[in-house]
Coordinates of C-alpha atoms in Angstrom, one line a residue:
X1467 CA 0.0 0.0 0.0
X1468 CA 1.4 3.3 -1.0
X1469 CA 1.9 5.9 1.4
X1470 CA -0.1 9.6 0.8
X1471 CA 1.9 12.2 -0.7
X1472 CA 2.7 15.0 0.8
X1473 CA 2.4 18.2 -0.8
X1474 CA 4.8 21.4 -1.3
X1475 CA 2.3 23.6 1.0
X1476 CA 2.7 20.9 3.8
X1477 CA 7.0 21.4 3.6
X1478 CA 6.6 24.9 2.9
X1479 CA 5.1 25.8 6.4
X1480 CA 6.9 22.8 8.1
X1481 CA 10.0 25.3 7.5
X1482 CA 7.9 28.2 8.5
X1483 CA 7.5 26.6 11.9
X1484 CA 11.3 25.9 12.3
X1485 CA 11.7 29.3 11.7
X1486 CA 8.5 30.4 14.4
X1487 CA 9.7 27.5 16.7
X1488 CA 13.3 28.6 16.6
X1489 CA 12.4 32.4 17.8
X1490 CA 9.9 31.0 20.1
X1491 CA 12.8 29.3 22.1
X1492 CA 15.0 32.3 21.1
X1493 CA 13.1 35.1 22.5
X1494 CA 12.8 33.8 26.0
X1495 CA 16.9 32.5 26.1
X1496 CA 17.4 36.1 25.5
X1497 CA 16.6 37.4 29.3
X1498 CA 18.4 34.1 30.6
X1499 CA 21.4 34.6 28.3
X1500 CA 21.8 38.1 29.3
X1501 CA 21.2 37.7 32.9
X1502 CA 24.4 38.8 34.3
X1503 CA 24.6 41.7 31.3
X1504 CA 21.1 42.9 32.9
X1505 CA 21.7 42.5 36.8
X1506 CA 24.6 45.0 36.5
X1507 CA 23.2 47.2 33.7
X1508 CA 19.2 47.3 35.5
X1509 CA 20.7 46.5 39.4
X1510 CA 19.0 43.4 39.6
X1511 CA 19.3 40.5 42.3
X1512 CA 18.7 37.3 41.6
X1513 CA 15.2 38.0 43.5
X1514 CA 14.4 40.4 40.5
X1515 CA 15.1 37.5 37.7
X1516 CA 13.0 35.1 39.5
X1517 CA 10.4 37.9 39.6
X1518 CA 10.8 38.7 35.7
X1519 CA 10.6 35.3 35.1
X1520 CA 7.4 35.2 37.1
X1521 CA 5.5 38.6 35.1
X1522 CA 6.3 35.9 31.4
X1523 CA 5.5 32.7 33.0
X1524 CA 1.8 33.5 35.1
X1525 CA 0.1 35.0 31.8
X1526 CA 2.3 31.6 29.8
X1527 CA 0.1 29.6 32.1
X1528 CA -3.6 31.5 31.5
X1529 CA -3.0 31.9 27.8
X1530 CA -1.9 28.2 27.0
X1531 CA -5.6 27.0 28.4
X1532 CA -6.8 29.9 26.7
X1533 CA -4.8 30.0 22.8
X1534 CA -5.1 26.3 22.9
X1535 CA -9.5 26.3 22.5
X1536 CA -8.6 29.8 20.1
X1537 CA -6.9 27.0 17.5
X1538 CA -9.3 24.3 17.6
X1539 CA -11.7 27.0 17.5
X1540 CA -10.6 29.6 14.8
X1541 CA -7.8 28.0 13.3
X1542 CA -4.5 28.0 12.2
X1543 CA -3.8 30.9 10.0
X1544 CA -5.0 33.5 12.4
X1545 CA -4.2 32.5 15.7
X1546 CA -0.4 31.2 15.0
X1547 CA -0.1 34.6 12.9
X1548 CA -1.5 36.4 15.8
X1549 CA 0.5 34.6 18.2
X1550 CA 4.1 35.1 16.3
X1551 CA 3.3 38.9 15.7
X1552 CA 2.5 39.7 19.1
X1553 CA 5.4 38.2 21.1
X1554 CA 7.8 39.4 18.1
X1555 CA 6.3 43.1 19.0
X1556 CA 6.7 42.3 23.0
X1557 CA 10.5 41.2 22.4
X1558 CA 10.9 44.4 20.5
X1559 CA 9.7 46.4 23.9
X1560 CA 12.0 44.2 25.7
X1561 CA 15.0 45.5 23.7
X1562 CA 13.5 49.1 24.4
X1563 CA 13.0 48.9 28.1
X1564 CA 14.9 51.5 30.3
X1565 CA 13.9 49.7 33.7
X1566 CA 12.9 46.7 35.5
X1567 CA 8.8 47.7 35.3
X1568 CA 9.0 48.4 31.3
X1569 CA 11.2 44.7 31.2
X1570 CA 8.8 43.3 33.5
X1571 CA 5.6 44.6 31.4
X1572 CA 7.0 43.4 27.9
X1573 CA 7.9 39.9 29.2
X1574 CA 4.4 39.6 30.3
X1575 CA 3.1 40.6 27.0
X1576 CA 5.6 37.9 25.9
X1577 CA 4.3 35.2 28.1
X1578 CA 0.7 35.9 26.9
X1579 CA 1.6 35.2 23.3
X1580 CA 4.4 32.8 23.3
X1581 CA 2.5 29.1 24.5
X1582 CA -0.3 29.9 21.4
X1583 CA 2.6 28.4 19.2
X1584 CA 2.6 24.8 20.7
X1585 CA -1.3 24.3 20.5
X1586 CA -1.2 25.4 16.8
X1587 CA 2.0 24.0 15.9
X1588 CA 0.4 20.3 17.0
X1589 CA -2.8 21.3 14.8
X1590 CA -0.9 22.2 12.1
X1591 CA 0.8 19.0 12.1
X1592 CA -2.2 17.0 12.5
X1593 CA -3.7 18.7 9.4
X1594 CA -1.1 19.3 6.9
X1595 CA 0.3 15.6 7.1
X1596 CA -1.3 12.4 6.8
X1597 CA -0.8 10.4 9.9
X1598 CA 1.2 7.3 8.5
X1599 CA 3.9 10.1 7.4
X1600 CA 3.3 12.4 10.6
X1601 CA 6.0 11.0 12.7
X1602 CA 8.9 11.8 10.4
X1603 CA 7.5 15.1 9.9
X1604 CA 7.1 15.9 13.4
X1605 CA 10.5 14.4 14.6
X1606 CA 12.2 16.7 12.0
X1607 CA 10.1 19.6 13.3
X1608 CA 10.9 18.8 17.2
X1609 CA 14.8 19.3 16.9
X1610 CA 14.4 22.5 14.7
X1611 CA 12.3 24.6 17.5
X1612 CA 15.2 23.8 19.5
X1613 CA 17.7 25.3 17.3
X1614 CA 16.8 28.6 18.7
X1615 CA 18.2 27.2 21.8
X1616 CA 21.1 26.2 19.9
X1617 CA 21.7 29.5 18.7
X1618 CA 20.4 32.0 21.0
X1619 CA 23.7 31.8 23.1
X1620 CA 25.8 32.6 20.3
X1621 CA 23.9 35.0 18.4
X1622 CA 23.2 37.1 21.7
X1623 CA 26.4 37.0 22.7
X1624 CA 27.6 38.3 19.1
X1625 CA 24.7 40.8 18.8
X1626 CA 25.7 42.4 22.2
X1627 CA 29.1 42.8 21.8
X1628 CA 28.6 44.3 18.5
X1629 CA 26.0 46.4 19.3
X1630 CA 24.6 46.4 22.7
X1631 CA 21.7 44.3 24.8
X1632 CA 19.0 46.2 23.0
X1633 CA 19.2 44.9 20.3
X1634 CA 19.8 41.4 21.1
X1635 CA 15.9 41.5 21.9
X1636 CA 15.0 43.8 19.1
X1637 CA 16.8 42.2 15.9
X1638 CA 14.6 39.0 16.3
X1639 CA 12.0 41.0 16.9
X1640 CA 11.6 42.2 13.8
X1641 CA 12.3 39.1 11.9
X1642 CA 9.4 37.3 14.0
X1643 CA 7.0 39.9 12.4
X1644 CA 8.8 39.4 8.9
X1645 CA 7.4 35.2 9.8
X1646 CA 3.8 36.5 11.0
X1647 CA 3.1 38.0 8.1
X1648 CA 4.8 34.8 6.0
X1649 CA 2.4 32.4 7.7
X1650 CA -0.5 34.2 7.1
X1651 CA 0.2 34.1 3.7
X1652 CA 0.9 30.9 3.3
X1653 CA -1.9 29.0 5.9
X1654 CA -4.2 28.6 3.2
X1655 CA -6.0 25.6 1.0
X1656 CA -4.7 22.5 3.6
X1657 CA -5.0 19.5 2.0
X1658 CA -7.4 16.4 2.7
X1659 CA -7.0 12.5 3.6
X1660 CA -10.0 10.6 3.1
X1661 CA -9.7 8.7 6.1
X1662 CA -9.4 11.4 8.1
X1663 CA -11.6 13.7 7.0
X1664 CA -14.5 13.8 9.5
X1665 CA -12.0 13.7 12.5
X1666 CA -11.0 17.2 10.9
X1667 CA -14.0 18.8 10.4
X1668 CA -16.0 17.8 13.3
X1669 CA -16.4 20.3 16.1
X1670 CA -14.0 20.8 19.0
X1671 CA -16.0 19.3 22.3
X1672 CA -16.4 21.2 25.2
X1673 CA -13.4 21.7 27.4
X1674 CA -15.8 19.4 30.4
X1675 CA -15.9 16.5 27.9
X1676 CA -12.3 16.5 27.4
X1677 CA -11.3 16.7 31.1
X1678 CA -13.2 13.7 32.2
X1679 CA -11.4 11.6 30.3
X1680 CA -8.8 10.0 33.0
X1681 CA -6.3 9.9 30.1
X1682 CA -5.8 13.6 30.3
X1683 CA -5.3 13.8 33.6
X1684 CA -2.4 11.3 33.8
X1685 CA -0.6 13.2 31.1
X1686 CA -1.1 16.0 32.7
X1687 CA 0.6 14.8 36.0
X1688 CA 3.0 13.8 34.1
X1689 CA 3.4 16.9 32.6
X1690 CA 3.5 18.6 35.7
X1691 CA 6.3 16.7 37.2
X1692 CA 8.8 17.1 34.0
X1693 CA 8.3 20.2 32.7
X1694 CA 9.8 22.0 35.6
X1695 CA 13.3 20.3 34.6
X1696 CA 13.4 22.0 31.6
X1697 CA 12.0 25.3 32.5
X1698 CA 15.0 25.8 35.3
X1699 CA 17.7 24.9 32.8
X1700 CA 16.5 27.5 30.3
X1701 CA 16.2 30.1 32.8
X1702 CA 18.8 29.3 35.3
X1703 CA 21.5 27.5 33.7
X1704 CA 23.2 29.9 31.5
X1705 CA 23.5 32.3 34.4
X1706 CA 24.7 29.5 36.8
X1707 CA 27.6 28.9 33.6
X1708 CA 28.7 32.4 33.9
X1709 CA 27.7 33.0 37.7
X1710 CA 29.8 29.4 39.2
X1711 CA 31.6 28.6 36.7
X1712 CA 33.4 31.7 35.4
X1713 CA 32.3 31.7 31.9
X1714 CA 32.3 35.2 29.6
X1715 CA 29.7 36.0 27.5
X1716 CA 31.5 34.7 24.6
X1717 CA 32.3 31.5 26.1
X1718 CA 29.0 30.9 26.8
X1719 CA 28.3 31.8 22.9
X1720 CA 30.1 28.8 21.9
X1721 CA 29.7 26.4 25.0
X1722 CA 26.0 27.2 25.9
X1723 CA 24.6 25.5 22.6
X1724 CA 26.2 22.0 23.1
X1725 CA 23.1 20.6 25.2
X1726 CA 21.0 21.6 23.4
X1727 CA 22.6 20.4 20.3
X1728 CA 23.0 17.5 21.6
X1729 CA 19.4 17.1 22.9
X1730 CA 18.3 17.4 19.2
X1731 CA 20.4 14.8 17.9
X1732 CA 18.8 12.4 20.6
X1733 CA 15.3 13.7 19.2
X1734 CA 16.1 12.7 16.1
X1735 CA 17.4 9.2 17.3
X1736 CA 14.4 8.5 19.3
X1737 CA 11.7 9.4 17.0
X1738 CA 13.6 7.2 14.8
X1739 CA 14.2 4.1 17.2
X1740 CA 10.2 4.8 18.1
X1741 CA 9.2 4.4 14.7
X1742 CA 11.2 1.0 14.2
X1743 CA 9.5 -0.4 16.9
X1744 CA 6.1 0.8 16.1
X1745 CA 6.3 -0.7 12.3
X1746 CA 6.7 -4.1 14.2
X1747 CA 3.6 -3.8 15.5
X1748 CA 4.1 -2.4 19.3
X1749 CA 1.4 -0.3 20.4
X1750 CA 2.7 3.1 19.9
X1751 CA 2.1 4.2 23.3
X1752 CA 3.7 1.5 24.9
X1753 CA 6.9 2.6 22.7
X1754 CA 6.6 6.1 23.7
X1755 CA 6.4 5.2 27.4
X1756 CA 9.2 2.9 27.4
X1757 CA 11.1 5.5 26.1
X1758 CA 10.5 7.8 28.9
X1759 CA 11.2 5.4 31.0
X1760 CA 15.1 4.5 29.5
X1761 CA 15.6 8.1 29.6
X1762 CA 14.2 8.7 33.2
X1763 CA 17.2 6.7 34.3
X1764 CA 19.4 8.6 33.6
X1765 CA 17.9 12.0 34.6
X1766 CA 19.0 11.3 38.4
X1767 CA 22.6 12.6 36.9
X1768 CA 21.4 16.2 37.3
X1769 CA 21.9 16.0 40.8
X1770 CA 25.6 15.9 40.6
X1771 CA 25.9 18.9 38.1
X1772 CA 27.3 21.3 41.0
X1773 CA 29.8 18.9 42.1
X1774 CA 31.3 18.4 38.7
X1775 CA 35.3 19.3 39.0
X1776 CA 35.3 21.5 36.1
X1777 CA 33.7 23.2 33.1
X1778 CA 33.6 20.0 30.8
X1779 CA 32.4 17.8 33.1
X1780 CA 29.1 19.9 33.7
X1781 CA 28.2 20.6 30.0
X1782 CA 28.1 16.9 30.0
X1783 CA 26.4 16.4 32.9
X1784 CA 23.9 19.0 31.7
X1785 CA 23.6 18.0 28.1
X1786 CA 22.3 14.2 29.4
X1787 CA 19.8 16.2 31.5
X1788 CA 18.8 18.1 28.2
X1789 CA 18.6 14.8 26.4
X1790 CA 15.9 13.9 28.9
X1791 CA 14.0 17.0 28.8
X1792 CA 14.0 17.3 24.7
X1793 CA 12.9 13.4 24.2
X1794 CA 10.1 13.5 26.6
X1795 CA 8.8 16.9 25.5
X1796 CA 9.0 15.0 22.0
X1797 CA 7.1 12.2 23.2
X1798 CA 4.4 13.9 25.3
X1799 CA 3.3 15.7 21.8
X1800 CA 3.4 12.2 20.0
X1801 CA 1.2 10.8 22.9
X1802 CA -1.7 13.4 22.3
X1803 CA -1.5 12.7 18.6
X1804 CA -1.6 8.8 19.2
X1805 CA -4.4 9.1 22.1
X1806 CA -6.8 11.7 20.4
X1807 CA -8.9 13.1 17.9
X1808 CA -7.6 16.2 16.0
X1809 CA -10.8 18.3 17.0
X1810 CA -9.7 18.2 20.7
X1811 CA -5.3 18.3 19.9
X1812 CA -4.9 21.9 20.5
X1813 CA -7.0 22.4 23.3
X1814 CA -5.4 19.3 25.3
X1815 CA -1.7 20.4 23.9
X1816 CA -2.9 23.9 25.9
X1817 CA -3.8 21.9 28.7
X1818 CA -0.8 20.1 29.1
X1819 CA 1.2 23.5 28.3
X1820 CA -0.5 25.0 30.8
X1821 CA 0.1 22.7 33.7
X1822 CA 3.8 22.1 32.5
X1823 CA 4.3 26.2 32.3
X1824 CA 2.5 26.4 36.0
X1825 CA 5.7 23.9 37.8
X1826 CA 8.1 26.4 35.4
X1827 CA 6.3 29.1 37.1
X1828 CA 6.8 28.0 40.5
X1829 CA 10.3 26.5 40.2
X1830 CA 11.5 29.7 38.8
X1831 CA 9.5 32.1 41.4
X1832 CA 11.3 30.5 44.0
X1833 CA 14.6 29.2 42.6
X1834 CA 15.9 32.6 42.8
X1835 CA 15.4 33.0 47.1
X1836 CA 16.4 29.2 47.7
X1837 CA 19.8 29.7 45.3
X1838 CA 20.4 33.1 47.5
X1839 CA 19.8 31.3 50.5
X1840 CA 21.2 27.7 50.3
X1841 CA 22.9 27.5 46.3
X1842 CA 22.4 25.6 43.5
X1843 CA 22.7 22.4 45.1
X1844 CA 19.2 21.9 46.8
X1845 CA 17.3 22.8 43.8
X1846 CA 19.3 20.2 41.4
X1847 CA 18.8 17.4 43.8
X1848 CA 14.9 17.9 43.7
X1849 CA 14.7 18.3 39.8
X1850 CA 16.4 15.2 39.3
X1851 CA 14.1 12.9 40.9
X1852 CA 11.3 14.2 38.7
X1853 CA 11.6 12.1 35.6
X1854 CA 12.3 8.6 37.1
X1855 CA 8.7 9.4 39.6
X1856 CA 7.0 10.5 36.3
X1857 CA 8.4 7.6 34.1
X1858 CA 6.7 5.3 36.9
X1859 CA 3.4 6.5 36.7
X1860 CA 3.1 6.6 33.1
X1861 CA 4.5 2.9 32.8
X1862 CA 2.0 1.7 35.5
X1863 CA -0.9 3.3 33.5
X1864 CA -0.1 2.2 30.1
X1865 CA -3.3 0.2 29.6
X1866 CA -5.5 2.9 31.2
X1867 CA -3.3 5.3 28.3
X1868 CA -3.5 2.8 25.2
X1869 CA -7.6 2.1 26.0
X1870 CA -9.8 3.4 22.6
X1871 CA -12.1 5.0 24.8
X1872 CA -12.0 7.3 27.5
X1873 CA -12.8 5.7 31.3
X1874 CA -15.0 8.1 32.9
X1875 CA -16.0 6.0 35.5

């Protein structure tokens, strides 16, 4: 049986979302990157960071309930062009701010506009390609957001010592508006496959429907548990490089990409691996939570990052950490598109950004008074235990996970 082609359009905006997912992850590296640049230039404590962090990641949290039901309801064209144009506009005020209130208000505008790209992005996905070529799509799409991880510590780095701070915010700024504009352009026409067809056009169901499924709710612990991991190293890691470890800003320009780099290589390996397995007939969610589970053993490594005796040994430390984080943010997406329908994907991918971004909320609101207080080491030691208790619960509940039907009851 042949596979269904996929179309020009379909590749066309796949590249338009590595460029949107690379400034999404770009745009908020930005304030972590330039953490020590800003603390001396705006007198801020580490207290302050934690509290800039906090004015992006409490409207991250309401908007990701709230963008996610905006896709499934008005689609993809407008709300990912919305989405991008907005938080391209807020980093622009970020580059402009003359004090910690105008940083603090154009982060928050950030936060409000920045989850709307995950919801869409797993629409998109679930509409432009036909789901027996999906997971190669997606796979290659996963790594490429993360590129702007990859190359935010350079670029900024370069862009500030060129210029200045400013425009380390503003520059991509601008070039996210150039992409709103691009996608709206382009969102248009999506193709149709037969056998999916009524899944696509059927109406979203109401948010009550979706939450008494017991499915949702275990991803969504799961969620919970995990996502702060990832949150703390984008936020807190580059500064703890520079802060601990004695790293310039141009040292962190070449060395802060490597776990991330590295991360996305292991994206690419897993969704591959993943996909061998499900071909020979595995369920695919019993594949995706193995997976979490092989990588959850390792995550307990992260609790030894501040005793590592030297620069090299904690870039590897925190690059197997990385690896963790990038394969089961991978997999979670993969999970909503094997579970469920396509009229319900965005508004559970909100659901599940939402509760991730609220343990990044709370591990980054108080990550700054514990690391003032006690150091790094406390909060390194709790984050690494995350994974291995999530891995657990998932692999417990895989038949409750791989049921057809939601249990209610």
């Amino acid at each position: 049986m042949s596979l269904p082609q996929i179309g020009r359009r379909s590749w066309l905006l796949l590249g338009l979302l590595f460029g949107i997912g690379l400034l999404n992850y770009l745009d908020r590296q930005t304030l972590s990157i330039l953490k020590a640049t800003l603390k001396g230039e705006l007198s801020l404590t580490d207290t302050h960071y934690s509290w800039l962090l906090t004015a992006f990641m409490v409207p991250y949290v309401i908007f990701y309930i709230l963008s996610g039901r905006l896709v499934d309801r008005f689609g993809t064209r407008i709300c990912l062009s919305l989405f991008t144009a907005v938080w391209s506009i807020a980093n622009i005020l970020s580059g402009l701010a003359q004090n910690f209130g105008q940083l603090a208000a154009s982060r928050a505008l950030l936060g409000a506009a920045e989850p709307g790209a995950f919801p869409a992005i797993t629409r998109v996905m679930m509409t432009w390609f036909p789901k027996e070529r999906r997971a190669f799509a997606w796979s290659l799409l996963s790594p490429c957001m993360t590129a702007g991880a990859i190359l935010a510590p350079p670029l900024v780095a370069i862009v500030t010592n060129y210029w200045n701070w400013h425009m380390a915010f503003i520059i991509p700024g601008v070039a996210g508006v150039v992409l709103a504009a691009a996608w709206w352009l382009s969102d248009r026409n999506p193709p149709t496959f037969p056998s999916e067809a009524e899944e696509v056009t059927a109406p979203p169901p109401p948010m009550k429907t979706i939450l008494q499924d017991r499915r949702v709710w275990l991803l969504l612990a799961a969620r919970a548990m995990t996502d702060p991991v990832w949150y703390f190293h984008l936020s807190w890691l580059p500064g703890y490089l520079q802060e601990k470890l004695g790293l310039s800003l141009k040292q962190l320009g070449w060395l802060g990409p490597i776990p991330s780099l590295l991360g996305s290589f292991a994206v690419v390996a897993a969704g591959w691996t993943a996909d061998r397995y499900v071909r020979k007939g595995i369920s695919p969610v019993r594949v995706r939570v193995g997976m979490f589970a092989v990588m959850a053993a390792i995550a307990p490594i992260g609790a030894l990052t501040t005793f590592a005796p030297n620069v090299t040994v904690a870039i590897v430390m925190i690059s197997l950490v990385a690896m963790v984080c990038q394969i089961w943010f991978f997999g979670q997406s993969m999970l909503v598109a094997d579970i469920f329908p396509k009229n319900s994907a965005a508004s559970i991918a909100g659901l599940l950004g939402a509760v991730g971004a609220t343990g990044g909320l709370i591990i980054n609101a108080i990550a700054g008074p514990i690391i003032e207080r006690a150091g790094y080491v406390p909060v390194f030691v709790a984050l690494a235990c995350l994974h291995p208790l999530a891995a657990w619960m998932l692999w417990k509940a895989r038949p409750r996970l791989a049921s057809p039907v939601a249990a209610t009851a």
